């Protein structure tokens, strides 16, 4: 098997879970986040939505990185490059002057991702309020939901980009009201898709079964058997595969 060439890595997410997963995979990386209005981006199918959002995050981060380059260029009294809002990632990469990313011997890869929860056929993103978080989690109690997540890898040196999505079905035991109250008081469920965070110690005992798109992953009360990376927002196998394909 050929050795994977050396590269630099940027994680386009502030998610603690995604950062933890990349660290577990042994990668060193920097973090750059995207400031986009996710609610303004709509798709009917959850698979299309998470891919579109991952692409929008990548485009925004690339534009930010290139803006920094242009500012440095202007400081040197060089002629600036003009970008327009409709520019895509490929167009941005073509328009902007040679930067550290394109002239480096090592390529820099940007990873962006998104995730939604699907419950009874309805797409759920981050809860808008404590009341909505309660409604979300109460609905999972004794039932099931699914996570649909995307991973997108962009090579900033070559402009190559590829992304894929995966789906995981999660089945729950009955979740006591007092547990739901504690989760909402803590606040973390307000910052994750569907208010769903199965690796949380308060939630874990009420996970009955998790079934991946290809490989079933089972849980027992109080103990995880298998991997939670897909549900946590960054499937390891898919991420590794896309990194290798982008190099």
CSV table of N, CA, C and O in Angstrom, one decimal, residues 16-17 115 117 137 140 147 170 172 183 186 188-204 207 231-232:
chain,number,residue,atom,x,y,z
A,16,UNK,N,-16.9,20.5,19.7
A,16,UNK,CA,-16.0,19.7,20.6
A,16,UNK,C,-15.9,18.3,20.2
A,16,UNK,O,-14.9,17.7,20.2
A,17,UNK,N,-17.1,17.7,19.9
A,17,UNK,CA,-17.1,16.3,19.5
A,17,UNK,C,-16.3,16.0,18.3
A,17,UNK,O,-15.5,15.0,18.2
A,115,UNK,N,-24.8,18.0,10.4
A,115,UNK,CA,-25.7,16.9,10.8
A,115,UNK,C,-27.1,17.4,11.2
A,115,UNK,O,-27.2,18.5,11.7
A,117,UNK,N,-31.0,15.7,12.7
A,117,UNK,CA,-31.8,14.6,13.2
A,117,UNK,C,-33.1,14.5,12.5
A,117,UNK,O,-33.7,15.5,12.1
A,137,UNK,N,-36.6,15.8,22.9
A,137,UNK,CA,-36.1,14.7,23.7
A,137,UNK,C,-37.3,13.8,24.2
A,137,UNK,O,-37.2,12.5,24.2
A,140,UNK,N,-38.2,11.3,21.7
A,140,UNK,CA,-37.3,10.2,21.5
A,140,UNK,C,-37.6,9.1,22.5
A,140,UNK,O,-37.3,7.9,22.2
A,147,UNK,N,-29.9,10.1,12.7
A,147,UNK,CA,-29.0,11.2,12.4
A,147,UNK,C,-28.5,11.0,11.0
A,147,UNK,O,-28.3,9.9,10.5
A,170,UNK,N,-31.3,5.4,15.8
A,170,UNK,CA,-31.1,5.3,17.2
A,170,UNK,C,-32.4,4.9,17.9
A,170,UNK,O,-33.4,5.6,17.7
A,172,UNK,N,-34.4,4.2,21.6
A,172,UNK,CA,-34.3,4.6,23.0
A,172,UNK,C,-35.3,3.8,23.9
A,172,UNK,O,-36.3,3.4,23.5
A,183,UNK,N,-30.8,17.6,31.5
A,183,UNK,CA,-30.1,17.9,30.2
A,183,UNK,C,-30.4,19.3,29.7
A,183,UNK,O,-29.5,20.0,29.3
A,186,UNK,N,-28.6,21.9,31.9
A,186,UNK,CA,-27.2,21.9,31.5
A,186,UNK,C,-26.9,22.8,30.3
A,186,UNK,O,-25.9,23.4,30.2
A,188,UNK,N,-26.4,21.9,27.0
A,188,UNK,CA,-25.6,21.4,25.9
A,188,UNK,C,-26.6,20.9,24.8
A,188,UNK,O,-26.2,21.0,23.6
A,189,UNK,N,-27.7,20.4,25.1
A,189,UNK,CA,-28.7,19.9,24.1
A,189,UNK,C,-29.2,21.0,23.2
A,189,UNK,O,-29.7,20.7,22.1
A,190,UNK,N,-29.1,22.2,23.7
A,190,UNK,CA,-29.5,23.4,22.9
A,190,UNK,C,-28.6,23.7,21.7
A,190,UNK,O,-28.9,24.4,20.8
A,191,UNK,N,-27.4,23.1,21.8
A,191,UNK,CA,-26.3,23.4,20.8
A,191,UNK,C,-26.0,22.3,19.8
A,191,UNK,O,-25.0,22.4,19.1
A,192,UNK,N,-26.9,21.3,19.9
A,192,UNK,CA,-26.6,20.1,19.0
A,192,UNK,C,-27.9,19.8,18.2
A,192,UNK,O,-29.0,20.1,18.6
A,193,UNK,N,-27.7,19.2,17.0
A,193,UNK,CA,-28.8,18.9,16.1
A,193,UNK,C,-29.9,18.0,16.8
A,193,UNK,O,-29.5,17.0,17.4
A,194,UNK,N,-31.1,18.5,16.8
A,194,UNK,CA,-32.2,17.7,17.4
A,194,UNK,C,-32.2,17.5,18.9
A,194,UNK,O,-32.9,16.8,19.5
A,195,UNK,N,-31.3,18.3,19.5
A,195,UNK,CA,-31.1,18.2,21.0
A,195,UNK,C,-30.6,16.8,21.4
A,195,UNK,O,-30.8,16.3,22.5
A,196,UNK,N,-29.9,16.1,20.4
A,196,UNK,CA,-29.6,14.7,20.6
A,196,UNK,C,-28.1,14.6,20.8
A,196,UNK,O,-27.3,14.9,20.0
A,197,UNK,N,-27.7,14.0,22.0
A,197,UNK,CA,-26.3,13.8,22.3
A,197,UNK,C,-26.1,12.5,23.0
A,197,UNK,O,-26.2,12.4,24.3
A,198,UNK,N,-26.0,11.4,22.3
A,198,UNK,CA,-26.1,10.1,22.9
A,198,UNK,C,-25.0,9.7,23.7
A,198,UNK,O,-25.1,8.8,24.6
A,199,UNK,N,-23.8,10.4,23.6
A,199,UNK,CA,-22.6,10.0,24.4
A,199,UNK,C,-22.7,10.6,25.7
A,199,UNK,O,-21.8,10.4,26.6
A,200,UNK,N,-23.7,11.5,26.0
A,200,UNK,CA,-23.8,12.1,27.3
A,200,UNK,C,-24.1,11.1,28.4
A,200,UNK,O,-24.9,10.2,28.2
A,201,UNK,N,-23.4,11.2,29.5
A,201,UNK,CA,-23.6,10.2,30.6
A,201,UNK,C,-25.1,10.1,31.1
A,201,UNK,O,-25.5,9.0,31.5
A,202,UNK,N,-25.8,11.1,31.0
A,202,UNK,CA,-27.2,11.1,31.4
A,202,UNK,C,-28.1,10.4,30.3
A,202,UNK,O,-29.1,9.8,30.7
A,203,UNK,N,-27.7,10.4,29.1
A,203,UNK,CA,-28.4,9.8,28.0
A,203,UNK,C,-28.1,8.4,27.7
A,203,UNK,O,-28.9,7.5,27.5
A,204,UNK,N,-26.8,8.1,27.9
A,204,UNK,CA,-26.3,6.7,27.5
A,204,UNK,C,-27.1,5.6,28.1
A,204,UNK,O,-27.3,4.6,27.4
A,207,UNK,N,-30.1,4.5,25.9
A,207,UNK,CA,-29.9,4.1,24.5
A,207,UNK,C,-30.1,2.6,24.4
A,207,UNK,O,-29.4,1.8,25.0
A,231,UNK,N,-22.7,9.4,15.0
A,231,UNK,CA,-23.8,10.2,15.8
A,231,UNK,C,-23.2,11.4,16.4
A,231,UNK,O,-23.8,12.4,16.5
A,232,UNK,N,-21.9,11.4,16.7
A,232,UNK,CA,-21.2,12.6,17.3
A,232,UNK,C,-20.8,13.6,16.2
A,232,UNK,O,-20.4,14.7,16.6
